[in-house]
Coordinates of C-alpha atoms and ligand atoms in Angstrom, one line a residue:
X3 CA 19.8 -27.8 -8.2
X4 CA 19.9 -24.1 -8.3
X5 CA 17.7 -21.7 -6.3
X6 CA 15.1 -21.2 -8.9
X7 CA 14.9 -24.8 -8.9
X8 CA 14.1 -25.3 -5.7
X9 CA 12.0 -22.8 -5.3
X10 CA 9.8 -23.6 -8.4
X11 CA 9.8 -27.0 -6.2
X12 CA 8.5 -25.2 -3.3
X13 CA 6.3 -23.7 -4.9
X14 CA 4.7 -26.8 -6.9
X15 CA 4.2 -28.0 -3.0
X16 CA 2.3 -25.1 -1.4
X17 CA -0.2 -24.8 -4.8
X18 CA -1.4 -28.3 -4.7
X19 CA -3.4 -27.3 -1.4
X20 CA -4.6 -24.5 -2.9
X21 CA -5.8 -26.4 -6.0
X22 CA -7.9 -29.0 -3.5
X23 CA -9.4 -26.4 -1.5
X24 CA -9.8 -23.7 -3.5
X25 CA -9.6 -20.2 -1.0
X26 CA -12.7 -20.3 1.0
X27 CA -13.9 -17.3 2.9
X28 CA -12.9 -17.2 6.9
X29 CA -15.5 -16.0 9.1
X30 CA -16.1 -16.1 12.5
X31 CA -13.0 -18.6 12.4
X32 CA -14.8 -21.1 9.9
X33 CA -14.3 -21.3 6.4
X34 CA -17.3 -20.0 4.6
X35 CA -17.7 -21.0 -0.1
X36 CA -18.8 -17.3 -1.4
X37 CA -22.5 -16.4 -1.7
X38 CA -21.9 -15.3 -5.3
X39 CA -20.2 -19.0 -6.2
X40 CA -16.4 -19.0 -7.3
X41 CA -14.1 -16.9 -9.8
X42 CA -10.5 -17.9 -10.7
X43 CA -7.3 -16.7 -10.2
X44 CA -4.4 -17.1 -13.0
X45 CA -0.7 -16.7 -12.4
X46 CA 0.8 -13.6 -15.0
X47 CA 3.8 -15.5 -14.8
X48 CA 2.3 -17.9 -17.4
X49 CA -1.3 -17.1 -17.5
X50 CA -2.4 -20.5 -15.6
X51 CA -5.2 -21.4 -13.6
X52 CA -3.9 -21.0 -10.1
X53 CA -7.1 -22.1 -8.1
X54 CA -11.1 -21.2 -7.4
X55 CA -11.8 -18.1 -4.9
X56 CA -14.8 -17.4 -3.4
X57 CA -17.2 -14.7 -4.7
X58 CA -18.0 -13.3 -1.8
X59 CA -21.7 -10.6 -1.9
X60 CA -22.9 -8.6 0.0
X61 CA -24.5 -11.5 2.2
X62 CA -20.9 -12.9 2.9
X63 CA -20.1 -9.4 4.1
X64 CA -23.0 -9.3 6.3
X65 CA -22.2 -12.4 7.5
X66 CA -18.4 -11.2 8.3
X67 CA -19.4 -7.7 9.2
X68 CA -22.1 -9.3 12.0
X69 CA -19.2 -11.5 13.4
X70 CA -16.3 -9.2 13.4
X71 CA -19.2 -7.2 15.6
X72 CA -20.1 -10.1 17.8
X73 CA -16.0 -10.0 18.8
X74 CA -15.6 -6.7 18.9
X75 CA -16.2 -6.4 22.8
X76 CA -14.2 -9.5 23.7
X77 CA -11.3 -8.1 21.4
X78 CA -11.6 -4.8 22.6
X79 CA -11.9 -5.7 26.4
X80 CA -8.6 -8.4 26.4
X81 CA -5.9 -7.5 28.6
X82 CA -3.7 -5.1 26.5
X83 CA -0.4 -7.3 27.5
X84 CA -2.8 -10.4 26.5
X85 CA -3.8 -8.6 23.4
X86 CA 0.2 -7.8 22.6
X87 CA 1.4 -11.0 22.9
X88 CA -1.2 -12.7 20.3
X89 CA 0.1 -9.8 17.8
X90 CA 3.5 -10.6 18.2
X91 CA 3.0 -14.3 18.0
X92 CA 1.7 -13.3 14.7
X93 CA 4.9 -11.5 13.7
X94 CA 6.3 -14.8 14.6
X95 CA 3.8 -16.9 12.2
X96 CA 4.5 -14.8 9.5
X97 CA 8.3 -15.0 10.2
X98 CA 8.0 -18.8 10.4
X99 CA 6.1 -19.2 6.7
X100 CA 8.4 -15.7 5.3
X101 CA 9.2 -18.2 2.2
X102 CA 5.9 -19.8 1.8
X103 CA 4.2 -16.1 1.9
X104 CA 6.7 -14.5 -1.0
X105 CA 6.7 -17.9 -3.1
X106 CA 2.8 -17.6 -2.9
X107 CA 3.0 -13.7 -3.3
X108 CA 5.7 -14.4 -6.5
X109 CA 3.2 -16.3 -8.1
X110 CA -0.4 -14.4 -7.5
X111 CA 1.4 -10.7 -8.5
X112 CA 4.7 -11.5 -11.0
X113 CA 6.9 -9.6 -8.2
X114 CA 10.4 -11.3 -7.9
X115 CA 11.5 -12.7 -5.0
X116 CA 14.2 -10.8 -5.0
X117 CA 11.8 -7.9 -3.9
X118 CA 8.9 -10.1 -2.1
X119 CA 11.2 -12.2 0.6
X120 CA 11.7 -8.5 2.1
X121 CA 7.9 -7.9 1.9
X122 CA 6.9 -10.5 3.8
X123 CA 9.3 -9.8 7.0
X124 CA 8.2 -6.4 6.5
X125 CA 4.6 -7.7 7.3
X126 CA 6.0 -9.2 10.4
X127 CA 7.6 -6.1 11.5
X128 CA 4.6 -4.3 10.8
X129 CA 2.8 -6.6 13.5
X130 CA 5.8 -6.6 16.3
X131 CA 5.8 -2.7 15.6
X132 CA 2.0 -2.1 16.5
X133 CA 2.2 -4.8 19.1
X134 CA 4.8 -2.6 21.3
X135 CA 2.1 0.3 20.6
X136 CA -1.0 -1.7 22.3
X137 CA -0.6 -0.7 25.8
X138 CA -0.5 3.2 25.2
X139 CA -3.0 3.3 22.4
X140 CA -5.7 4.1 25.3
X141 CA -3.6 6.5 27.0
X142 CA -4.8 10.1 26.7
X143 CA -4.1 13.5 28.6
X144 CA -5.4 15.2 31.6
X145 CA -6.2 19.1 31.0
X146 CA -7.3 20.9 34.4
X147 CA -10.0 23.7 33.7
X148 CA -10.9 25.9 37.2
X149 CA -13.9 23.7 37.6
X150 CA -13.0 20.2 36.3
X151 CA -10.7 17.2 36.2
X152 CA -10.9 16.5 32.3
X153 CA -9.5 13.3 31.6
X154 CA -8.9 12.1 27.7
X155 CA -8.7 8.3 26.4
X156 CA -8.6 6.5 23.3
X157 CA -11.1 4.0 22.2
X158 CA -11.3 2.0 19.2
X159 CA -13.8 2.7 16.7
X160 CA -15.4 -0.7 16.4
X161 CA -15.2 -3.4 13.7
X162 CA -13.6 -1.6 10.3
X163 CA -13.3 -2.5 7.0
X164 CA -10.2 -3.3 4.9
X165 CA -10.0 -2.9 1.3
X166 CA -6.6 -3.3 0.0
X167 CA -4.8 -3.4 -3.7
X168 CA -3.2 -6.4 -5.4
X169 CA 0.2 -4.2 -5.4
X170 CA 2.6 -6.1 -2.2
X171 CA -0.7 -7.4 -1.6
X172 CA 0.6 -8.9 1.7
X173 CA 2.7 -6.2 3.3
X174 CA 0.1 -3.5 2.4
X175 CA -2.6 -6.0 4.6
X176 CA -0.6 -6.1 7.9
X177 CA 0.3 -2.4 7.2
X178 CA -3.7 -2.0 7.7
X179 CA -4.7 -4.9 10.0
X180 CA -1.7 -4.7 12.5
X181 CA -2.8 -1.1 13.6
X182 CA -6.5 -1.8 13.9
X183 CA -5.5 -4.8 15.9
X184 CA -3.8 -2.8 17.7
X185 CA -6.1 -0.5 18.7
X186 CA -8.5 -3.1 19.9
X187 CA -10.6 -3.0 16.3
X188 CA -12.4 -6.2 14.8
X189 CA -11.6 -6.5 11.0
X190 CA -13.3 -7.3 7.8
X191 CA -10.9 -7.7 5.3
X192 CA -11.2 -7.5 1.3
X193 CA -8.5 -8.7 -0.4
X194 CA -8.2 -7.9 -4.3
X195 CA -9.2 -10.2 -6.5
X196 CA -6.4 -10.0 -8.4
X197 CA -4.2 -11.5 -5.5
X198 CA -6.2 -13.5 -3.0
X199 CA -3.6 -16.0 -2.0
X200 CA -1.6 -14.1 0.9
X201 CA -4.3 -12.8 2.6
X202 CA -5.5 -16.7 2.9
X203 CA -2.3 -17.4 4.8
X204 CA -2.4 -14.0 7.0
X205 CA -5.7 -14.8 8.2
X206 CA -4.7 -18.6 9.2
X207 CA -1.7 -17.4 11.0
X208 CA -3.4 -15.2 12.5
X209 CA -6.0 -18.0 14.1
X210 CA -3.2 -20.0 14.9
X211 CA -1.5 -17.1 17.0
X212 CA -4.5 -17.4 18.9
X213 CA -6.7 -14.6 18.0
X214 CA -10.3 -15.1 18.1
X215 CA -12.6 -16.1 16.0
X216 CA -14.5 -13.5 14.5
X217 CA -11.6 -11.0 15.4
X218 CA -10.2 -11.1 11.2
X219 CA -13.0 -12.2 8.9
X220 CA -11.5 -12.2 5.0
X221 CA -14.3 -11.8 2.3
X222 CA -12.7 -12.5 -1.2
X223 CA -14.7 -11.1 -4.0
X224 CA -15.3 -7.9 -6.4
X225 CA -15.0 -4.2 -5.7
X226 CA -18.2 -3.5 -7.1
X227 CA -20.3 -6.2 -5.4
X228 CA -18.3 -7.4 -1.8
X229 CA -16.2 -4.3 -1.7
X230 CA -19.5 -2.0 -2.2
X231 CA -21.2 -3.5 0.5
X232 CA -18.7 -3.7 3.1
X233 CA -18.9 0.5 2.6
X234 CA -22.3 0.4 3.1
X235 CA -22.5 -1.9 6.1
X236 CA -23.7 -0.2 9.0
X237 CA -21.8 -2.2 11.4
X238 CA -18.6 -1.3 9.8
X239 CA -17.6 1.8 11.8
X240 CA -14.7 2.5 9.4
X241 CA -13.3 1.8 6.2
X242 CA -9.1 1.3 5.5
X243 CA -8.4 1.6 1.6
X244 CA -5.9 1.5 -0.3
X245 CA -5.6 1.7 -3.9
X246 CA -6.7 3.9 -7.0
X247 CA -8.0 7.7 -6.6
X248 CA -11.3 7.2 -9.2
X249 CA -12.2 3.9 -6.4
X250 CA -11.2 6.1 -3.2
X251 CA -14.1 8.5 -4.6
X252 CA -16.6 5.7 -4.5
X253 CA -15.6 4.4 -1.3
X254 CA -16.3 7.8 0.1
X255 CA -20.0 7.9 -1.7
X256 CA -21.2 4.5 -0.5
X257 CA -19.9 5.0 2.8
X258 CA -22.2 8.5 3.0
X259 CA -25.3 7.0 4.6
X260 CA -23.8 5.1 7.1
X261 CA -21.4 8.5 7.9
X262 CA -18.2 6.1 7.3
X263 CA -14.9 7.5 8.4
X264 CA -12.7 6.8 5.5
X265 CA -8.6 6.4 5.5
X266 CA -7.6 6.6 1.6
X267 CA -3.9 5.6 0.2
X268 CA -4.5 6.6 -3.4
X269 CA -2.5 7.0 -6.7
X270 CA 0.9 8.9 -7.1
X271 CA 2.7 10.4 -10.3
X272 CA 6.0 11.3 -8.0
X273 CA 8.5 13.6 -9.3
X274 CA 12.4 13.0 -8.4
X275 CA 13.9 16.3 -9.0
X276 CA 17.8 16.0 -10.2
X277 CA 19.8 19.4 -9.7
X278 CA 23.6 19.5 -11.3
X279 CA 25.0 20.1 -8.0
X280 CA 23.8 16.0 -6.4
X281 CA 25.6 13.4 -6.2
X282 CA 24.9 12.3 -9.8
X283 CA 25.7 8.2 -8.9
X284 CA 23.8 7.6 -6.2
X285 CA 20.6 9.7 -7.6
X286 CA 20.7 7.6 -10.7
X287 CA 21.1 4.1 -8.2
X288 CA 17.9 6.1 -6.4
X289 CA 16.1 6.9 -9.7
X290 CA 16.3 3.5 -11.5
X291 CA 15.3 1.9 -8.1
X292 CA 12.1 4.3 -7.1
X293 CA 10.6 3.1 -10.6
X294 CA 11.9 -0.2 -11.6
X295 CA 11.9 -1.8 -8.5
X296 CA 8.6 -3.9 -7.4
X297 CA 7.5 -4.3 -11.4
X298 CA 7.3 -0.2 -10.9
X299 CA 3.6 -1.1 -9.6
X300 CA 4.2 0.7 -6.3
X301 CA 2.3 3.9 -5.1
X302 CA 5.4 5.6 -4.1
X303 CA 7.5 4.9 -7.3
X304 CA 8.8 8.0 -8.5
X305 CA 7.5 8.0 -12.4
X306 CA 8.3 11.5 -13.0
X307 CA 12.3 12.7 -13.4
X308 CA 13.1 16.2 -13.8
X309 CA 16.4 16.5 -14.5
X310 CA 18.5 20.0 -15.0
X311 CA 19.2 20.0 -18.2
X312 CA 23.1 21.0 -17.7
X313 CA 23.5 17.3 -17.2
X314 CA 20.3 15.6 -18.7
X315 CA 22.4 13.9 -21.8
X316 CA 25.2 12.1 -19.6
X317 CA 22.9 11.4 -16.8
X318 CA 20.3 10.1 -19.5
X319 CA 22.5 8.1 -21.5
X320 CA 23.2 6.4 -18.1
X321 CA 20.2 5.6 -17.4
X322 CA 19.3 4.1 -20.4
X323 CA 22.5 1.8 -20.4
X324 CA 21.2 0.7 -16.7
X325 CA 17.3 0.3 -17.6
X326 CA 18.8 -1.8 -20.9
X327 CA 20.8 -4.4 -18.9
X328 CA 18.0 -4.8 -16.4
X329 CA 17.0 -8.2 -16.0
X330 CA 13.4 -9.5 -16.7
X331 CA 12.4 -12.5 -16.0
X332 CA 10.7 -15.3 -14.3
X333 CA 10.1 -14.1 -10.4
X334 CA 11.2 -17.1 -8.7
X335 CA 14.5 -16.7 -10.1
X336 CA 16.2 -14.8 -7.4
X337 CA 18.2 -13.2 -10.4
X338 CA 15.6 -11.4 -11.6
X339 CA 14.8 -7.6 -11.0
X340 CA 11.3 -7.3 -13.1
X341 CA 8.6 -10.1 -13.2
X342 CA 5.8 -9.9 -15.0
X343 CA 2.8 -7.3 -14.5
X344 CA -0.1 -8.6 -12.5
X345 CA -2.9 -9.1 -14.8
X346 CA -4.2 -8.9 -18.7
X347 CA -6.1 -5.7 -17.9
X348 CA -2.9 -4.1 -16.4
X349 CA -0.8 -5.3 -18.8
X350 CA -3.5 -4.1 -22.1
X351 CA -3.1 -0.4 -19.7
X352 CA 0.6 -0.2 -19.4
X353 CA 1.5 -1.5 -22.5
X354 CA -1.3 1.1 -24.4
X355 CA 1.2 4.0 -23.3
X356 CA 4.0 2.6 -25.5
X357 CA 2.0 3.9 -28.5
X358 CA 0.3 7.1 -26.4
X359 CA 4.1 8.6 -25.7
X360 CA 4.8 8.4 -29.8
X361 CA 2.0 10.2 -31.0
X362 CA 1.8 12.7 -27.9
X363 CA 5.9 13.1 -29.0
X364 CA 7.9 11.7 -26.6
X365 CA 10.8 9.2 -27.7
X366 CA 11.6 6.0 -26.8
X367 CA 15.0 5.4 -25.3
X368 CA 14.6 2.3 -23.7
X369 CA 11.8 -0.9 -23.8
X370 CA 8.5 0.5 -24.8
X371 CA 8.5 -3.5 -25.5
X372 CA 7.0 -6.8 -24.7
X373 CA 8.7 -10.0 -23.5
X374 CA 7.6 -13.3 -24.8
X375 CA 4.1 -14.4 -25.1
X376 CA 3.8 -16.8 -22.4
X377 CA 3.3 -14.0 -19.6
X378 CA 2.5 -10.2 -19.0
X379 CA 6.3 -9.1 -19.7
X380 CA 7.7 -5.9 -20.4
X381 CA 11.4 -4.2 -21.2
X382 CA 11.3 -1.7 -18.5
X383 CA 10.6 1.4 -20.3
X384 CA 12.2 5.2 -20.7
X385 CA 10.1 7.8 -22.2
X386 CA 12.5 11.3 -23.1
X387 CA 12.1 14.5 -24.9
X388 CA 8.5 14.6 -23.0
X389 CA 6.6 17.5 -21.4
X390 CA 4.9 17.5 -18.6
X391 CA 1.7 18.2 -20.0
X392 CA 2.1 15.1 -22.0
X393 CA -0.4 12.0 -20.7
X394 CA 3.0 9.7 -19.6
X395 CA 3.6 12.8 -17.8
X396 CA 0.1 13.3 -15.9
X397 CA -1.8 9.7 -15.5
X398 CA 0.0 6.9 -13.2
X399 CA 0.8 3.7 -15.5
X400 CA 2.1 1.9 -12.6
X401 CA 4.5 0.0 -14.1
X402 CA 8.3 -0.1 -14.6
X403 CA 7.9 2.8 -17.1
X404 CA 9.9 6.4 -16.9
X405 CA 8.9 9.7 -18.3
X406 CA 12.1 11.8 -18.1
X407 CA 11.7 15.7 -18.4
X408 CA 14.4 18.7 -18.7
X409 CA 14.3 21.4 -16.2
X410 CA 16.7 24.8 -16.4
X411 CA 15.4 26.6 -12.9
X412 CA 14.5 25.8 -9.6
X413 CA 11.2 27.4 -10.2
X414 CA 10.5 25.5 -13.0
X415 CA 11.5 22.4 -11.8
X416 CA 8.9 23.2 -8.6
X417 CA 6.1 24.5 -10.7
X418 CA 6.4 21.3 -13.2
X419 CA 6.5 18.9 -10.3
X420 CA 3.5 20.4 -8.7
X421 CA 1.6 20.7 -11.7
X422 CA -0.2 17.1 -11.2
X423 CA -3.7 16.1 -9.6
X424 CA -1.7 13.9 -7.2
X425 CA 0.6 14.6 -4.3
X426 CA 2.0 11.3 -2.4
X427 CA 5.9 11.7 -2.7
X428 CA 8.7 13.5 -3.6
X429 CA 12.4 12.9 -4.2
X430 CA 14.7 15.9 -4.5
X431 CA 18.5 15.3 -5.4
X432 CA 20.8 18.5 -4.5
X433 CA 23.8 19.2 -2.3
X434 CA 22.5 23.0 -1.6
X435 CA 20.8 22.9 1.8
X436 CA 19.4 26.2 1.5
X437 CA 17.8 24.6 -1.8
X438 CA 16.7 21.7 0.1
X439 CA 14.9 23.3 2.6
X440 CA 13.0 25.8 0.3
X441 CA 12.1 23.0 -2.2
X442 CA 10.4 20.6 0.1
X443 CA 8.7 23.3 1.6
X444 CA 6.8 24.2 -1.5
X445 CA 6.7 20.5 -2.6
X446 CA 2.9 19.4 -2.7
X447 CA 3.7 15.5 -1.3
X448 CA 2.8 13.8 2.0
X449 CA 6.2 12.5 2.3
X450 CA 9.6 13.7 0.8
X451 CA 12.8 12.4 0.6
X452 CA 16.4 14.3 0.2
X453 CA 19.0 12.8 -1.1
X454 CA 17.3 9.3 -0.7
X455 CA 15.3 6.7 -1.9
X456 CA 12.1 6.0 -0.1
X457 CA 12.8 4.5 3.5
X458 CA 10.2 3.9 5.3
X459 CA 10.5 4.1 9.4
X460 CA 7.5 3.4 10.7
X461 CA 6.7 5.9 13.4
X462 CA 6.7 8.6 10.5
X463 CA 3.1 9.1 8.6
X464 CA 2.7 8.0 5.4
X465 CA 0.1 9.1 3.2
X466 CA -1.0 11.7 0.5
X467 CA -2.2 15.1 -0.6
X468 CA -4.4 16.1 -2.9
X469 CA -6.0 13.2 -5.4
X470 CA -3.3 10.7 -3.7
X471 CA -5.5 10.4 -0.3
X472 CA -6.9 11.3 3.0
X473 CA -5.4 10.2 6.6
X474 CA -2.3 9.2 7.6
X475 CA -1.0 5.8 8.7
X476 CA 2.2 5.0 10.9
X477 CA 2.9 5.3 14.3
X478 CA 0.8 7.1 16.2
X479 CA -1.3 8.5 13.6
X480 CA -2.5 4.7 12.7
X481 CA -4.3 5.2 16.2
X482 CA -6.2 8.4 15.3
X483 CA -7.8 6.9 12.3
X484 CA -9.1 3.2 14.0
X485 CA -9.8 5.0 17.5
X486 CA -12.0 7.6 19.1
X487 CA -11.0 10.3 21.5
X488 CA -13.6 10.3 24.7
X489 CA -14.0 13.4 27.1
X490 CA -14.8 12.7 30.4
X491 CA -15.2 16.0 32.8
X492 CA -15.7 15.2 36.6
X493 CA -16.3 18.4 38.9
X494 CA -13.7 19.2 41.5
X495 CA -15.9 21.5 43.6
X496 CA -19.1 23.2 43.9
X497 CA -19.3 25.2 40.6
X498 CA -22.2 27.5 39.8
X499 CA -24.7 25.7 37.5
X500 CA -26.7 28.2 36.2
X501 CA -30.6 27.4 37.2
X502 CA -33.2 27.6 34.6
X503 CA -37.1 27.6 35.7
X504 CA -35.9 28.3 39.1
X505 CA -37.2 32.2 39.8
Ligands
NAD605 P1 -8.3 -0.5 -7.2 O1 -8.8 0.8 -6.7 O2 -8.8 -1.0 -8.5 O3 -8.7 -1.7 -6.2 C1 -8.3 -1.7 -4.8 C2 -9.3 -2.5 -4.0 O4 -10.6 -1.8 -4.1 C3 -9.6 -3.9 -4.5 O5 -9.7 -4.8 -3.4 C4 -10.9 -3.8 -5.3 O6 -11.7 -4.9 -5.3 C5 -11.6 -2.7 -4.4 N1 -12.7 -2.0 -5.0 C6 -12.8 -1.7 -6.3 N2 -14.0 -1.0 -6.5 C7 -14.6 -0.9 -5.3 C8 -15.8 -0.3 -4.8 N3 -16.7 0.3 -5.6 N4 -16.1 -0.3 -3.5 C9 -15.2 -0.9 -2.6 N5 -14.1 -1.5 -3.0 C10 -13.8 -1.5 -4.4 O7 -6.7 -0.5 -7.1 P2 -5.7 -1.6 -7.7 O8 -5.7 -1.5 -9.2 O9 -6.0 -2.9 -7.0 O10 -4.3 -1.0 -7.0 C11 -3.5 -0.1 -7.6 C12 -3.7 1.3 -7.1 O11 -3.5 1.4 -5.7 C13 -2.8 2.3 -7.7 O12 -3.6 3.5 -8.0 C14 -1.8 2.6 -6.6 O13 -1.2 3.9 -6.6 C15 -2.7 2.5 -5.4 N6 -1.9 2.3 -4.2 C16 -1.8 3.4 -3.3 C17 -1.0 3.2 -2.1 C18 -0.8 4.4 -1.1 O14 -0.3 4.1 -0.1 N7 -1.2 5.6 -1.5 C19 -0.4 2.0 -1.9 C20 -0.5 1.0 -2.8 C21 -1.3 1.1 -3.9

């Protein structure tokens, strides 16, 4: 039996529970069928029914958001060391059922498990890395004045909202919840519909890690409808979201009334500058993993390559020979390097810029195909001879597609990689320090890597400029977002208060 085998055996195993049960809401610790009745969610790997969800409206939300608010104080007033060891014993849980989370994961979004088995012990150490943060989250500063003792401590904001993308649905939840948890928030999670399966099994191993009921609520359902309402909820002190720039405009309009605070992870159309000078092998390793890695649906990909044109025909021709022998295929083979995309609707967008790039004038060199019928497959796809004014150049596709554009000059290569609404990351390729250190400093991106891929440490922020978000997550910066600074001034002396109505 080889190891697709037995994982497709797995897999058959974990399903049938989902298949009995359907995925129920969870709140306050109960499970909870959807105000709004059920929808379904199908697998992209071969378009079957995987199981009923709940629709959850805005009276599920209520529901979750008047829980998460009715644990709030319990959650928020548990010994920090108490609080820290229930977050780690989560990192455990999810280490423990690693296999069952990417299978499930595999099958809901069409990423490989080549990609997905790392995902999910990322989620893990997303929850052991904001569990060693939990006792100095409240920790603040003391700042003497001539007349005071100012003191300074950190509170959390009270119960938030999550809203996160079907995109490493899982990982991309902890990298949200673990903070907020952290920080001594209660948490009302939306899932996307398009991948509801994962954030079922977070929420259970959470419970059995021993956090209260009531302290993670998950709300399947619709943007428009559950995800709406959670914004609007005036118990929800904050909302966490993360997904596409036109929905993290919304979010910040229905959140107006209630005076949300909003942290927004939006789009990216990432440029990864190649200069003559790099090391041309492990830039092109870089490139062709930044885009084609994940099913290319991944915020950070880097969709846009500049390349200096001294080299653009070698180091294009080797790219195309690499994107041509990468292997698509079914997810749970651990051979494969690109599953299907997630859902018809992606796939009808992604695949609609085969025929954009010809008649905007951009060539072909590699995919710009479909696989099969059975599934939402695509040939990983090169667009060349484009400009960057062309629409592969300018909207994200999110998918394992390439625009590739020539570059003679620094400057052009900086004013062409600016020139987009969004500003996530950067990748820059060059053995000049000098270079280096002027480039990135001009470079409109939250993050940038030299000479490397994207790795993520997690102290560093992460988040966007410009159309690609608001807030930064990571480290410390995770607290400012779920918690409040407080003031608190207490006299040292007999200052002179000056009297009114006293002549
Ligand atoms: P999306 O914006 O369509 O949906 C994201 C979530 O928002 C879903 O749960 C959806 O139900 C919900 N939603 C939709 N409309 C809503 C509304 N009116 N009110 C409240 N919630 C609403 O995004 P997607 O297609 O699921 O994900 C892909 C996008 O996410 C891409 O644009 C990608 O770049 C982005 N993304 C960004 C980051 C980052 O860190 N910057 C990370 C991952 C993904």
């Amino acid at each position: 039996m080889t190891a697709f085998d037995t994982n497709l055996e797995k897999l058959e195993t974990l399903l049938a529970r989902f298949r009995t049960d359907g995925i129920p809401n969870r709140i306050a610790g109960g499970d909870v069928a959807g105000s709004g009745g059920v929808f379904q969610t199908r697998s992209p790997v071969d378009k079957s029914l995987i199981c009923d969800v709940a629709r959850g409206t805005a009276a599920d939300i209520d529901a979750a958001a008047n829980a998460a608010s009715e644990a709030f104080v319990t959650w928020r007033d548990m010994p920090a060391l108490e609080r820290k060891r229930i977050l780690i014993r989560v990192a455990e849980g999810i280490e423990a059922r690693a296999e069952e989370i990417a299978l499930c994961e595999c099958w809901d979004t069409g990423q490989t498990i080549k990609f997905m088995s790392k995902a999910a012990l990322r989620g893990a150490e997303n929850f052991r890395y904001f569990a060693d943060q939990v006792v100095q989250a409240r920790d603040g500063q003391s700042l003497q004045s001539p007349t005071l003792m100012n003191i300074t401590s950190r509170v959390p904001i009270g119960p938030v909202g999550v809203i996160t993308p079907w995109n490493t649905p899982f990982m991309l939840s902890t990298w949200k919840i673990a903070p907020a948890l952290a920080a001594g928030c209660t948490v009302v999670h939306k899932p996307a519909e398009a991948s509801p399966l994962t954030a079922r099994l977070l929420v259970e191993i959470a419970e059995e890690a021993g956090l209260p009921a009531g302290v993670l609520n998950t709300v399947n359902g619709f943007g428009d409808d559950a995800g709406r309402a959670l914004c609007e909820h005036p118990k929800i002190k904050a909302i966490a979201f993360v997904g596409e720039s036109s929905t993290g405009s919304l979010i910040t309009k229905q959140g107006a009334d209630t005076l949300k605070r909003n942290h927004l992870e939006l789009g990216g159309k990432n440029p990864v500058i190649v200069f003559d000078d790099a090391d041309l092998e492990r830039a092109l390793d870089a490139v062709i993993f930044m885009i084609f890695s994940i099913n290319g649906e991944r915020c950070t990909s880097s969709s846009r390559l500049f390349v200096q044109d001294t080299i653009r025909e070698e180091f294009e021709a080797r790219l195309v020979a690499r994107v041509e022998a990468i292997k698509v295929g079914h997810p749970l083979d651990p051979a494969t390097e690109i599953g299907p995309l997630v859902s018809e609707e992606h796939f009808a967008k992604v695949t609609s810029y085969f025929d954009i790039a010809r008649t905007d004038g951009a060539t072909i060199a590699a995919g710009g195909e479909v696989v099969g019928s059975e599934g939402y497959f695509i040939r990983p796809t090169v667009f060349t001879n484009a400009t960057n004014e062309m629409r592969v150049a300018r909207e994200e596709i999110f998918g394992p597609v390439l625009t590739s554009i020539p570059f003679s000059t620094e400057e052009e290569a900086l004013a062409m990689a600016n020139d987009t609404d969004y500003g996530l990351t950067g990748y820059l390729w060059t053995n000049d320090l000098t270079r280096a250190l002027r480039f990135t400093d001009k470079l409109e991106a939250g993050m940038i890597w030299v000479n490397s891929e994207n790795v993520r440490h997690l102290p560093t922020p992460f988040g966007g400029v410009k159309s690609s978000g608001i807030g930064r997550d990571g480290g410390d910066f995770s607290f400012d977002f779920y918690m409040e600074q407080k003031h608190v001034g207490f006299a040292t002396g007999q200052h002179k208060i000056t009297k009114l109505g006293a002549l």
